[in-house]
PDB file of C-alpha atoms and ligand atoms in Angstrom:
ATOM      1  CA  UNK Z   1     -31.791 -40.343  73.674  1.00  0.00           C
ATOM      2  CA  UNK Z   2     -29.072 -37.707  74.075  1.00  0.00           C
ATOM      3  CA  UNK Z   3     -28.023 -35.495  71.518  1.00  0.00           C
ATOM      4  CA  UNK Z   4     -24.552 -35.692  69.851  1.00  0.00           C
ATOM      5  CA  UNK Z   5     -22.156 -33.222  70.627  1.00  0.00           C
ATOM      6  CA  UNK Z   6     -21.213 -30.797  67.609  1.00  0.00           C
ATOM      7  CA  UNK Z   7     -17.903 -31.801  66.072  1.00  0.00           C
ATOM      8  CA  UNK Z   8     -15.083 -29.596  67.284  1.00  0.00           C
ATOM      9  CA  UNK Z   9     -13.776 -27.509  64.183  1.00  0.00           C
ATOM     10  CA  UNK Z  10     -12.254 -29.469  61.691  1.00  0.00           C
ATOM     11  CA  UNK Z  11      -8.149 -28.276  61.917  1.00  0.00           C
ATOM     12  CA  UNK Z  12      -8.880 -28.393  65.811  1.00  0.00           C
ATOM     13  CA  UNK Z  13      -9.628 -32.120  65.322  1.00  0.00           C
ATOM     14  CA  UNK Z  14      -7.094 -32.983  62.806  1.00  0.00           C
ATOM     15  CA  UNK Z  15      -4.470 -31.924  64.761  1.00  0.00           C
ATOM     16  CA  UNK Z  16      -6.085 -33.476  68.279  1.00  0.00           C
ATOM     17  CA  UNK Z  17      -6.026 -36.815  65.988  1.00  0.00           C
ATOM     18  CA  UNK Z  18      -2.358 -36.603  65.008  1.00  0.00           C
ATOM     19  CA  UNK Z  19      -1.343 -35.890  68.247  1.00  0.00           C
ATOM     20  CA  UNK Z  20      -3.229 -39.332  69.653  1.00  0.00           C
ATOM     21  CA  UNK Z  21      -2.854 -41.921  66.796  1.00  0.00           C
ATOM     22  CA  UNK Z  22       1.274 -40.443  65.636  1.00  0.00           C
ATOM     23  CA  UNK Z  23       2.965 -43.587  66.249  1.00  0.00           C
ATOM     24  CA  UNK Z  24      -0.219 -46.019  65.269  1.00  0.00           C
ATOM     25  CA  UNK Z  25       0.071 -48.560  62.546  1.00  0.00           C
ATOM     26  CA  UNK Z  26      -2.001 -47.299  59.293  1.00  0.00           C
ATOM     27  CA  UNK Z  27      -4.498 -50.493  60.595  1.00  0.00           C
ATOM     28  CA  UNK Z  28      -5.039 -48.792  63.571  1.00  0.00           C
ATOM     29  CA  UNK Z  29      -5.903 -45.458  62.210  1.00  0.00           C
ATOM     30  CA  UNK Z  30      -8.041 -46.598  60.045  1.00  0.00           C
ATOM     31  CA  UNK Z  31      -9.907 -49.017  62.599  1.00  0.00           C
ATOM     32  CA  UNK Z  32      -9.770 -45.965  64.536  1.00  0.00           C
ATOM     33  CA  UNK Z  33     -11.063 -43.154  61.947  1.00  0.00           C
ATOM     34  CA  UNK Z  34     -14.158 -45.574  61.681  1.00  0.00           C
ATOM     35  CA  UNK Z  35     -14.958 -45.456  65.449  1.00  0.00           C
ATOM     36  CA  UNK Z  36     -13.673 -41.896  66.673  1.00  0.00           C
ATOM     37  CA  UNK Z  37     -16.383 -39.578  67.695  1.00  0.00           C
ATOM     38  CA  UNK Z  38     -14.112 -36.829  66.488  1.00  0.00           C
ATOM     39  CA  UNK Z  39     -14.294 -38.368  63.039  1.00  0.00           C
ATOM     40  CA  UNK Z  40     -17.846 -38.407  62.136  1.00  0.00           C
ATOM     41  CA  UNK Z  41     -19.829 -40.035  59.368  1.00  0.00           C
ATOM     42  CA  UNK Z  42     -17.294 -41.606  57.170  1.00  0.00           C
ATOM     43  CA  UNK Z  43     -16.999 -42.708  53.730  1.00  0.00           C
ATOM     44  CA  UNK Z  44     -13.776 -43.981  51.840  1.00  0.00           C
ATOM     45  CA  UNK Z  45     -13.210 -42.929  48.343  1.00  0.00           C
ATOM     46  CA  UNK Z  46     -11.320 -45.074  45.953  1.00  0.00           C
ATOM     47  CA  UNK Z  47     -10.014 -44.844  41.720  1.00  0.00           C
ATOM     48  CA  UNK Z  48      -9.937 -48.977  42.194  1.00  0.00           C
ATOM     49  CA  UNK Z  49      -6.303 -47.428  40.770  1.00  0.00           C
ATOM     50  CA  UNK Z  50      -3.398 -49.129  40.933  1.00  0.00           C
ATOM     51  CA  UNK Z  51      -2.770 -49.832  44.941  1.00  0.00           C
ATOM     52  CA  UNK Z  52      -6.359 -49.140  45.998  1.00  0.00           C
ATOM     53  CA  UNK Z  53      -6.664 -52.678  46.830  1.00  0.00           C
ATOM     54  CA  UNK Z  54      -4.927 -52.590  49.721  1.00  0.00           C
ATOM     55  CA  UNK Z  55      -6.604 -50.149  51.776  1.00  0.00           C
ATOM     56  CA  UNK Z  56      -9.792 -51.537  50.307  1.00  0.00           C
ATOM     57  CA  UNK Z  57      -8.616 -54.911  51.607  1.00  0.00           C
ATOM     58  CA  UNK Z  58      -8.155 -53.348  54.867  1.00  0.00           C
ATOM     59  CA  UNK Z  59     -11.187 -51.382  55.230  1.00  0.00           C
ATOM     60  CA  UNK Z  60     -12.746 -54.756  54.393  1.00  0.00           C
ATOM     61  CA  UNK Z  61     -11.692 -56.984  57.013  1.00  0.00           C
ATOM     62  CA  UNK Z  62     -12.515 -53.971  59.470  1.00  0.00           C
ATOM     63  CA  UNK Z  63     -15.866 -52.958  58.332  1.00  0.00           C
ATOM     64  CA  UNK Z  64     -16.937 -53.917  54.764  1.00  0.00           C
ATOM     65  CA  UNK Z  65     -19.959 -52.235  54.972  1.00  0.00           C
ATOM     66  CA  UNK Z  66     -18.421 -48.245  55.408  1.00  0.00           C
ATOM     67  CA  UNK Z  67     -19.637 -46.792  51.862  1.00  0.00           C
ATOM     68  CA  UNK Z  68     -17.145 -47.227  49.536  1.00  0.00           C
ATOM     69  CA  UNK Z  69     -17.345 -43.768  46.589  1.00  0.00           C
ATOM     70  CA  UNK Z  70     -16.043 -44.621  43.362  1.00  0.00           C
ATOM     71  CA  UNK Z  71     -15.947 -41.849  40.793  1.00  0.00           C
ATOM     72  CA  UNK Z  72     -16.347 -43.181  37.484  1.00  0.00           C
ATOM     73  CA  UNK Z  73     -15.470 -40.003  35.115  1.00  0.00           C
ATOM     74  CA  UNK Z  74     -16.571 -41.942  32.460  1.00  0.00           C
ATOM     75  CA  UNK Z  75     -13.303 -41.385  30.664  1.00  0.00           C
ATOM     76  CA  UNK Z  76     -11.792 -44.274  32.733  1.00  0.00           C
ATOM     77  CA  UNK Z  77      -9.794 -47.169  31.183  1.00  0.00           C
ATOM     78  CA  UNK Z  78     -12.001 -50.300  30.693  1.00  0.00           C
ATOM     79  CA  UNK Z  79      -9.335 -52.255  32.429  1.00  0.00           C
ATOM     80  CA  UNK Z  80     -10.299 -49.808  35.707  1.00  0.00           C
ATOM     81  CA  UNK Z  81     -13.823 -50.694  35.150  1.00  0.00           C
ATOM     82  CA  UNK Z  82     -13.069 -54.232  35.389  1.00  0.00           C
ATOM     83  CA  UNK Z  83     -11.144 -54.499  37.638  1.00  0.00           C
ATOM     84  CA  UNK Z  84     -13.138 -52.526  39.871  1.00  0.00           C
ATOM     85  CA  UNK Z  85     -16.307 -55.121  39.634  1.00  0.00           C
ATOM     86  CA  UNK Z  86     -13.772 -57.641  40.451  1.00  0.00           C
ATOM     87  CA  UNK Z  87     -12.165 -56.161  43.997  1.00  0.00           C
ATOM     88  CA  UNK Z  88     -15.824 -55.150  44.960  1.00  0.00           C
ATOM     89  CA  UNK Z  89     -17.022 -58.632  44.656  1.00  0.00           C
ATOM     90  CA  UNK Z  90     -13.572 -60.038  45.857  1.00  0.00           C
ATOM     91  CA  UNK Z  91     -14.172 -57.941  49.152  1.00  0.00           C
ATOM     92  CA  UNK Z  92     -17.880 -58.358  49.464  1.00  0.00           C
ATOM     93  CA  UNK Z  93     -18.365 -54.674  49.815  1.00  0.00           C
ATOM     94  CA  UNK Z  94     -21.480 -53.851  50.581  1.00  0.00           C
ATOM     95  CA  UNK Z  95     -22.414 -50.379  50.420  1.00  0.00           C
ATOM     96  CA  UNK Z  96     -20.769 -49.390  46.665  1.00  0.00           C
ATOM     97  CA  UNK Z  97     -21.493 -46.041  45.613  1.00  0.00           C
ATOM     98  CA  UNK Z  98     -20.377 -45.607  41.602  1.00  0.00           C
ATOM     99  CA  UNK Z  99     -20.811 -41.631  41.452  1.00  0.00           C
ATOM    100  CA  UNK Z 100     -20.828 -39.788  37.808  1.00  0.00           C
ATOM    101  CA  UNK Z 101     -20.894 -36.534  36.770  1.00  0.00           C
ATOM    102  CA  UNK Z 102     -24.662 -35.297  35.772  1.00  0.00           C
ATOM    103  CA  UNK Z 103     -26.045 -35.939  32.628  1.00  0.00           C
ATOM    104  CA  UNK Z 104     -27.235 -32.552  32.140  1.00  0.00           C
ATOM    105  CA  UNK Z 105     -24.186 -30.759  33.271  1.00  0.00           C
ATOM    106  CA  UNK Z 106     -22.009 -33.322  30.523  1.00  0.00           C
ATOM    107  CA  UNK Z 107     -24.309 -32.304  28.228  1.00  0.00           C
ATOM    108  CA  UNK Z 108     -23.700 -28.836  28.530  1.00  0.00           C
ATOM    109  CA  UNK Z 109     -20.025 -28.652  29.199  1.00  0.00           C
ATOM    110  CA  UNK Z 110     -18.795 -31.269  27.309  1.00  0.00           C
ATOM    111  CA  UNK Z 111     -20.915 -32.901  24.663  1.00  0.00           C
ATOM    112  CA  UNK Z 112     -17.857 -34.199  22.427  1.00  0.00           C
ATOM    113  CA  UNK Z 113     -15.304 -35.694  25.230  1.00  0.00           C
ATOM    114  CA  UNK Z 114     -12.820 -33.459  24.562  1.00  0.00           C
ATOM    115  CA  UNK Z 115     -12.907 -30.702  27.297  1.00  0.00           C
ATOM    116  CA  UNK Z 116      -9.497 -32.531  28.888  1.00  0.00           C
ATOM    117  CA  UNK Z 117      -7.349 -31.039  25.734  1.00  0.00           C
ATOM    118  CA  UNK Z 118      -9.101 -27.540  26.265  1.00  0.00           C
ATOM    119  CA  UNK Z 119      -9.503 -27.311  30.341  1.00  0.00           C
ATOM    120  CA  UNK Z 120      -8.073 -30.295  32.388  1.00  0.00           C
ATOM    121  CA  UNK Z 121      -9.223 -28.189  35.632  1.00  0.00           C
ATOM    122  CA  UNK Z 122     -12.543 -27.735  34.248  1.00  0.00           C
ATOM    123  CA  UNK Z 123     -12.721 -31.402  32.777  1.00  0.00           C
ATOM    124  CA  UNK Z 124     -12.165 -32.512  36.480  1.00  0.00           C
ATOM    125  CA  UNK Z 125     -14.261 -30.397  38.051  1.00  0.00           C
ATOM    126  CA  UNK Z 126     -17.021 -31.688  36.195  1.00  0.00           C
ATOM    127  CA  UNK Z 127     -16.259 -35.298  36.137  1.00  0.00           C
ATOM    128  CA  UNK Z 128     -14.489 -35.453  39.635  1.00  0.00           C
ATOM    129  CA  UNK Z 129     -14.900 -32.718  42.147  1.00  0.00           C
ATOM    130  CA  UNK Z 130     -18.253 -31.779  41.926  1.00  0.00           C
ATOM    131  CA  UNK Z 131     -19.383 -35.554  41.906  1.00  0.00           C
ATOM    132  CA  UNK Z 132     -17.289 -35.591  44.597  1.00  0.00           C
ATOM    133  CA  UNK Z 133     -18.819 -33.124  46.879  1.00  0.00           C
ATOM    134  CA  UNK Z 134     -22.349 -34.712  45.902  1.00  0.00           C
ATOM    135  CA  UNK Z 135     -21.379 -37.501  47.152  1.00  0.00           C
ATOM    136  CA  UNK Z 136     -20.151 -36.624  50.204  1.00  0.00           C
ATOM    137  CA  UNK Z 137     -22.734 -34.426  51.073  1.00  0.00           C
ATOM    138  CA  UNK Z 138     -23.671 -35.729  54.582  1.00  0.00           C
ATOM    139  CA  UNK Z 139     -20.690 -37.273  55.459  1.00  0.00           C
ATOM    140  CA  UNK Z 140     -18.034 -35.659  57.810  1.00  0.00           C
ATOM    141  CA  UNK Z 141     -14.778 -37.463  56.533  1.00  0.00           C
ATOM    142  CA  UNK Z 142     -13.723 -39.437  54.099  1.00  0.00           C
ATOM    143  CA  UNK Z 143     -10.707 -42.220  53.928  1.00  0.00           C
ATOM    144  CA  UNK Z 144      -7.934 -41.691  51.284  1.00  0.00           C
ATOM    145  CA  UNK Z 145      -4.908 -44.144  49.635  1.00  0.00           C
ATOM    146  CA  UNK Z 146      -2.686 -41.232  49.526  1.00  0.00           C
ATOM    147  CA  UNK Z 147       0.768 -41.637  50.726  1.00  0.00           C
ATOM    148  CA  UNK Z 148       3.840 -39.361  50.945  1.00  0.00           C
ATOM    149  CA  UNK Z 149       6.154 -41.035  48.461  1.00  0.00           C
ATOM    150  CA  UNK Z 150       3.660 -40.832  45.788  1.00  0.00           C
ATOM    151  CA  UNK Z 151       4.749 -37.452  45.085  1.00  0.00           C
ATOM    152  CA  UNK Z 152       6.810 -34.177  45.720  1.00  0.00           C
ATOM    153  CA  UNK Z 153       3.627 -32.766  46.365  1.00  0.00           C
ATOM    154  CA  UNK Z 154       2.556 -34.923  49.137  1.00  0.00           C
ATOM    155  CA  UNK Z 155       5.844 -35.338  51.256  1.00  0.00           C
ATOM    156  CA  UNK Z 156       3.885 -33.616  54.464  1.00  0.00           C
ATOM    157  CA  UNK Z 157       0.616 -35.916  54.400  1.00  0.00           C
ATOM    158  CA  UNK Z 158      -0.606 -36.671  58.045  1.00  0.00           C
ATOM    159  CA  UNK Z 159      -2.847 -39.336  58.794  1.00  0.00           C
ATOM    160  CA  UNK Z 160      -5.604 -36.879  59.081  1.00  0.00           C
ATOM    161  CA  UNK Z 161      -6.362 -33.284  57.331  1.00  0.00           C
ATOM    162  CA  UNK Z 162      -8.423 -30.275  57.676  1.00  0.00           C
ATOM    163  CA  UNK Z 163     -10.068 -30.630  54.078  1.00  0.00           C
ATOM    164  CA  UNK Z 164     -11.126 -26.855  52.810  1.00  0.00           C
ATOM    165  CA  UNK Z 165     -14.488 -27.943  52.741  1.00  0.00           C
ATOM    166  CA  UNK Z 166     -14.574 -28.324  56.806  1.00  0.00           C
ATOM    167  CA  UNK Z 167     -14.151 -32.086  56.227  1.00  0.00           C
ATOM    168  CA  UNK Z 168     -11.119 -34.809  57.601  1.00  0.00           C
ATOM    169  CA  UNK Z 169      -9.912 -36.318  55.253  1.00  0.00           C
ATOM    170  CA  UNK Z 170      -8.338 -39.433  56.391  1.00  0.00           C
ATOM    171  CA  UNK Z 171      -4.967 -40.965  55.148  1.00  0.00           C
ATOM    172  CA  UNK Z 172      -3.894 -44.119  57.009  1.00  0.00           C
ATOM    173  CA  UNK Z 173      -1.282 -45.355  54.304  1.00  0.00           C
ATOM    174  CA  UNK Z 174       0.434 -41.909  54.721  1.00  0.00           C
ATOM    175  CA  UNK Z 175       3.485 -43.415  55.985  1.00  0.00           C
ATOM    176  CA  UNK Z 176       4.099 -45.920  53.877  1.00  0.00           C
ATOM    177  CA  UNK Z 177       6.415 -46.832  51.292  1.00  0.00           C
ATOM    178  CA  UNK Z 178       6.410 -48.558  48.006  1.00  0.00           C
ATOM    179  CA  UNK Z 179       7.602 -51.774  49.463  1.00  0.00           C
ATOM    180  CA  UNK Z 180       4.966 -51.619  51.814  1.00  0.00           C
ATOM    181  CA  UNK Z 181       2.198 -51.555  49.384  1.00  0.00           C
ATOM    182  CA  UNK Z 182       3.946 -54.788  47.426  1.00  0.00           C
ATOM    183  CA  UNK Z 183       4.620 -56.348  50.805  1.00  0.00           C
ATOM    184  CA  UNK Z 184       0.908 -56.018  51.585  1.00  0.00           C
ATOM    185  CA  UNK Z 185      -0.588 -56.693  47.862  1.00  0.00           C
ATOM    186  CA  UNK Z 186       1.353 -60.330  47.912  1.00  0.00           C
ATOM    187  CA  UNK Z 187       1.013 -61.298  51.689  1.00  0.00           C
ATOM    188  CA  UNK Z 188      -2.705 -60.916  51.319  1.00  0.00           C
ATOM    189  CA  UNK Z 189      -2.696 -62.110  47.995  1.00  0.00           C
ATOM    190  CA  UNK Z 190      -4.519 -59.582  46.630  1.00  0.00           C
ATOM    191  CA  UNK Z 191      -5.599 -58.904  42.442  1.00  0.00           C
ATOM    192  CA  UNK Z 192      -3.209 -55.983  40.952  1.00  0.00           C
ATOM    193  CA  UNK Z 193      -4.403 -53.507  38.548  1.00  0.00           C
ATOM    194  CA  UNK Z 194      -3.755 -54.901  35.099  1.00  0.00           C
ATOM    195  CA  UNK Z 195      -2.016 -51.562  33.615  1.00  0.00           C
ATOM    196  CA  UNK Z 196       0.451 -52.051  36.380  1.00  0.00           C
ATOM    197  CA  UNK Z 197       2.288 -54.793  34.495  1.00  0.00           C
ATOM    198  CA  UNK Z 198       2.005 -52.414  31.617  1.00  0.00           C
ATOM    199  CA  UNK Z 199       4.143 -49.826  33.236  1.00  0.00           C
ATOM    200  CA  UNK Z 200       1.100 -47.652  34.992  1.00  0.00           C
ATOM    201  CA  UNK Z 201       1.957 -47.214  38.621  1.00  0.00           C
ATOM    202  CA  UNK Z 202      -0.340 -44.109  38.914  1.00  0.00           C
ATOM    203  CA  UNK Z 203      -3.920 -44.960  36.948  1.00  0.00           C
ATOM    204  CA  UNK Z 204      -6.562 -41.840  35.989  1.00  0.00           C
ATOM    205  CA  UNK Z 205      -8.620 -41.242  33.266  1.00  0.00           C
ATOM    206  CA  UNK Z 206      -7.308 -42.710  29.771  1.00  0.00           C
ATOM    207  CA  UNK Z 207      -7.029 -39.453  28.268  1.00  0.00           C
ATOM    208  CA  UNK Z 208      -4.978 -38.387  30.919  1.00  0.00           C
ATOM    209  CA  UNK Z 209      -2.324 -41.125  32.470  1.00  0.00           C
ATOM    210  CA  UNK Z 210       0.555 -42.454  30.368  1.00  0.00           C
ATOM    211  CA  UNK Z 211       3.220 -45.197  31.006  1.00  0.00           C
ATOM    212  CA  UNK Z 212       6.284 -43.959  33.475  1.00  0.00           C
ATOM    213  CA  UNK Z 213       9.431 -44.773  32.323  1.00  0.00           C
ATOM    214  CA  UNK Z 214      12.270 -45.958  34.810  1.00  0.00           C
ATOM    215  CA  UNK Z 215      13.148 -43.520  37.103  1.00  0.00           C
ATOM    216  CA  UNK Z 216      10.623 -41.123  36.811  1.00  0.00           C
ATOM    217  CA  UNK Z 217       7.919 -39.892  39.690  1.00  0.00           C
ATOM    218  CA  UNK Z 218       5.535 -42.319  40.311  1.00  0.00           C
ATOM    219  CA  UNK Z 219       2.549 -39.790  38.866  1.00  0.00           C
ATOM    220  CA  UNK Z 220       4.389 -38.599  36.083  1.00  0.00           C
ATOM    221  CA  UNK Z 221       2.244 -40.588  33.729  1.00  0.00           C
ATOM    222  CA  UNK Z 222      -0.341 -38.053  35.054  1.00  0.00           C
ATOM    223  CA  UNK Z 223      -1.252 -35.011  32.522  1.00  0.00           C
ATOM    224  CA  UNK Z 224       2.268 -35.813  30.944  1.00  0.00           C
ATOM    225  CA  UNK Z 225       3.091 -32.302  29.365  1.00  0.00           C
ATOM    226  CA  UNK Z 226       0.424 -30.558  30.867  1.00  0.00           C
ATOM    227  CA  UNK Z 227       1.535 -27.605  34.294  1.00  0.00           C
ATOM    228  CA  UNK Z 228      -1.263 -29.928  36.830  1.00  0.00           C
ATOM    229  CA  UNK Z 229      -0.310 -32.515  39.270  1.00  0.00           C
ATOM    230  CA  UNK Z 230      -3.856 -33.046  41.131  1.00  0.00           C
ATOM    231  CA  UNK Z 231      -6.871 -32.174  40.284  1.00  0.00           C
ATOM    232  CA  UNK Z 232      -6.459 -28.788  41.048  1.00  0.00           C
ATOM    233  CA  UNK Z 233     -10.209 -28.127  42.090  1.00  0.00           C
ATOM    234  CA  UNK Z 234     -11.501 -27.967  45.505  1.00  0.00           C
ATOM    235  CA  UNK Z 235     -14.515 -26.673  47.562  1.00  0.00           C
ATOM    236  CA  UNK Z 236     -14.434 -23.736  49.925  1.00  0.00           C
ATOM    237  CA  UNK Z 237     -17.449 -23.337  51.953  1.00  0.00           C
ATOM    238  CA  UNK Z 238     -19.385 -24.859  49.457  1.00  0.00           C
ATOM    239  CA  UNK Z 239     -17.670 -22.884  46.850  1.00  0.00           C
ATOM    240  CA  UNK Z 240     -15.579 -24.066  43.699  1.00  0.00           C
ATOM    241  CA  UNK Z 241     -12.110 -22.781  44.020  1.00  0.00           C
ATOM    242  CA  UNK Z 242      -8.831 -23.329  41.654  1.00  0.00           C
ATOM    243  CA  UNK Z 243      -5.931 -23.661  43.401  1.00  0.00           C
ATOM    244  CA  UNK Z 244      -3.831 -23.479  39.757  1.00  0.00           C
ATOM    245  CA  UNK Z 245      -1.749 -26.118  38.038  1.00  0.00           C
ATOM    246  CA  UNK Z 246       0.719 -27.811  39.727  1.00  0.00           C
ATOM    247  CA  UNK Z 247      -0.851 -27.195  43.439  1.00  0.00           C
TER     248      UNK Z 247
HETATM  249  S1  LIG Q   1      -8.207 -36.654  34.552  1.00  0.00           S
HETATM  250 FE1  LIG Q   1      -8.490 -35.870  32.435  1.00  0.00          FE
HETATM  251  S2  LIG Q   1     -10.319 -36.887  31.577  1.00  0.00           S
HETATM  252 FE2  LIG Q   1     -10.275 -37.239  33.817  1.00  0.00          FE
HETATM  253  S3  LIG Q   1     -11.609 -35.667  34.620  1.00  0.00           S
HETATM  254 FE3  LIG Q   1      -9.496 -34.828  34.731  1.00  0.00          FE
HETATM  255  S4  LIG Q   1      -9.109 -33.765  32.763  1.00  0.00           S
HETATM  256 FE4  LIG Q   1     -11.007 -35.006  32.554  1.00  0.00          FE
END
């Protein structure tokens, strides 16, 4: 059997893969992400938040059995938790990874639940990033819901991204718009997030997500009153690095 090739450097790739699949449909990146030898092994990693479902939904009539990564911080809302039993089985996905942080490390760092009023970076990178980069140990890329309008902070997103950590990340809803996402959810008919109704159109971890009044950013429910707008925490060369509040 012949060998596979080593994958090309990762920016090297991510920009080869914008230059071929620009002007494709966020379908067609994705169907392509999951075949492209340039991609790798891929996972996608979903909140179940509130517009997951449709690149879930998509993924699903592609390929329902990519692995699916769903952090479960264990500080989620129990509406999340729901919900997310309820797309899984809706989709028949069949390779659902729920990924937590580990027991010991919980134990050690925070024993009470409280470590989001103290250290929201360090809360996440217990509960998120380094569960995270567990669970994608082995994998090459990895399929996000992230789209430019979300937020300020994301009005560059390509479909695909040199990830610090030498991985692509993958973003085939980068293009689209709000109405897209509604346009999609009702034309496939597919379950919304309960909190949506309840004026959450971003959905984290309970401590950390609010309601959004009219007008505001679509994520400023997120760390309301805290300086952070992601989660602030990301792996260099294997490495933990903060990239500060508000990055
Ligand atoms: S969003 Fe809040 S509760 Fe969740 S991991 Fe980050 S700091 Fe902790």
């Amino acid at each position: 059997m012949p060998l596979e090739a080593p994958l090309a450097p990762v920016a090297v790739r991510a920009d080869d893969l914008n230059a071929r699949y620009r002007h494709h449909a966020a379908s067609a990146v994705l169907r392509h992400a999951l075949s492209d030898a340039q991609v790798g092994r891929i996972a996608l990693v979903s909140s179940f938040g509130a517009e997951s479902v449709v690149l879930l939904h998509m993924l699903a009539m592609i390929d329902r059995t990519v692995p699916v990564l769903f952090i479960d911080t264990q500080m989620l809302f129990a509406e999340t938790l729901d919900y997310q039993r309820q797309v899984a089985a809706r989709l028949d996905l069949t390779d659902l990874r729920i990924i937590h942080a580990q027991p010991v490390a919980v134990a050690a760092k925070d024993p009470d639940g409280q470590l989001h009023r103290t250290d929201p970076d360090g809360c996440c990178a217990l509960r998120k990033t380094e569960p995270l980069e567990r669970a994608l140990d082995g994998f090459d890329a990895w399929i996000t819901g992230r789209k430019r309008f979300q937020a300020s902070t994301r009005a560059a997103l390509e479909f695909f991204e040199a990830d610090t950590d030498g991985r692509l990340k993958v973003n085939p809803l980068a293009h689209w718009d709000k109405a897209d996402v509604q346009d999609y959810m009702i034309n496939n008919r597919l379950p919304r997030h309960p909190l949506v109704a309840r004026g959450y159109p971003s959905i984290g971890c309970a401590p950390c997500t609010s309601p959004v009044k009219p007008g505001e950013d679509e994520r400023a429910g997120r760390w309301r009153g805290a300086a952070k707008e992601e989660c602030g925490i990301h792996f260099v060369n294997g490495k933990m690095v903060r990239t500060g509040a508000g990055q």
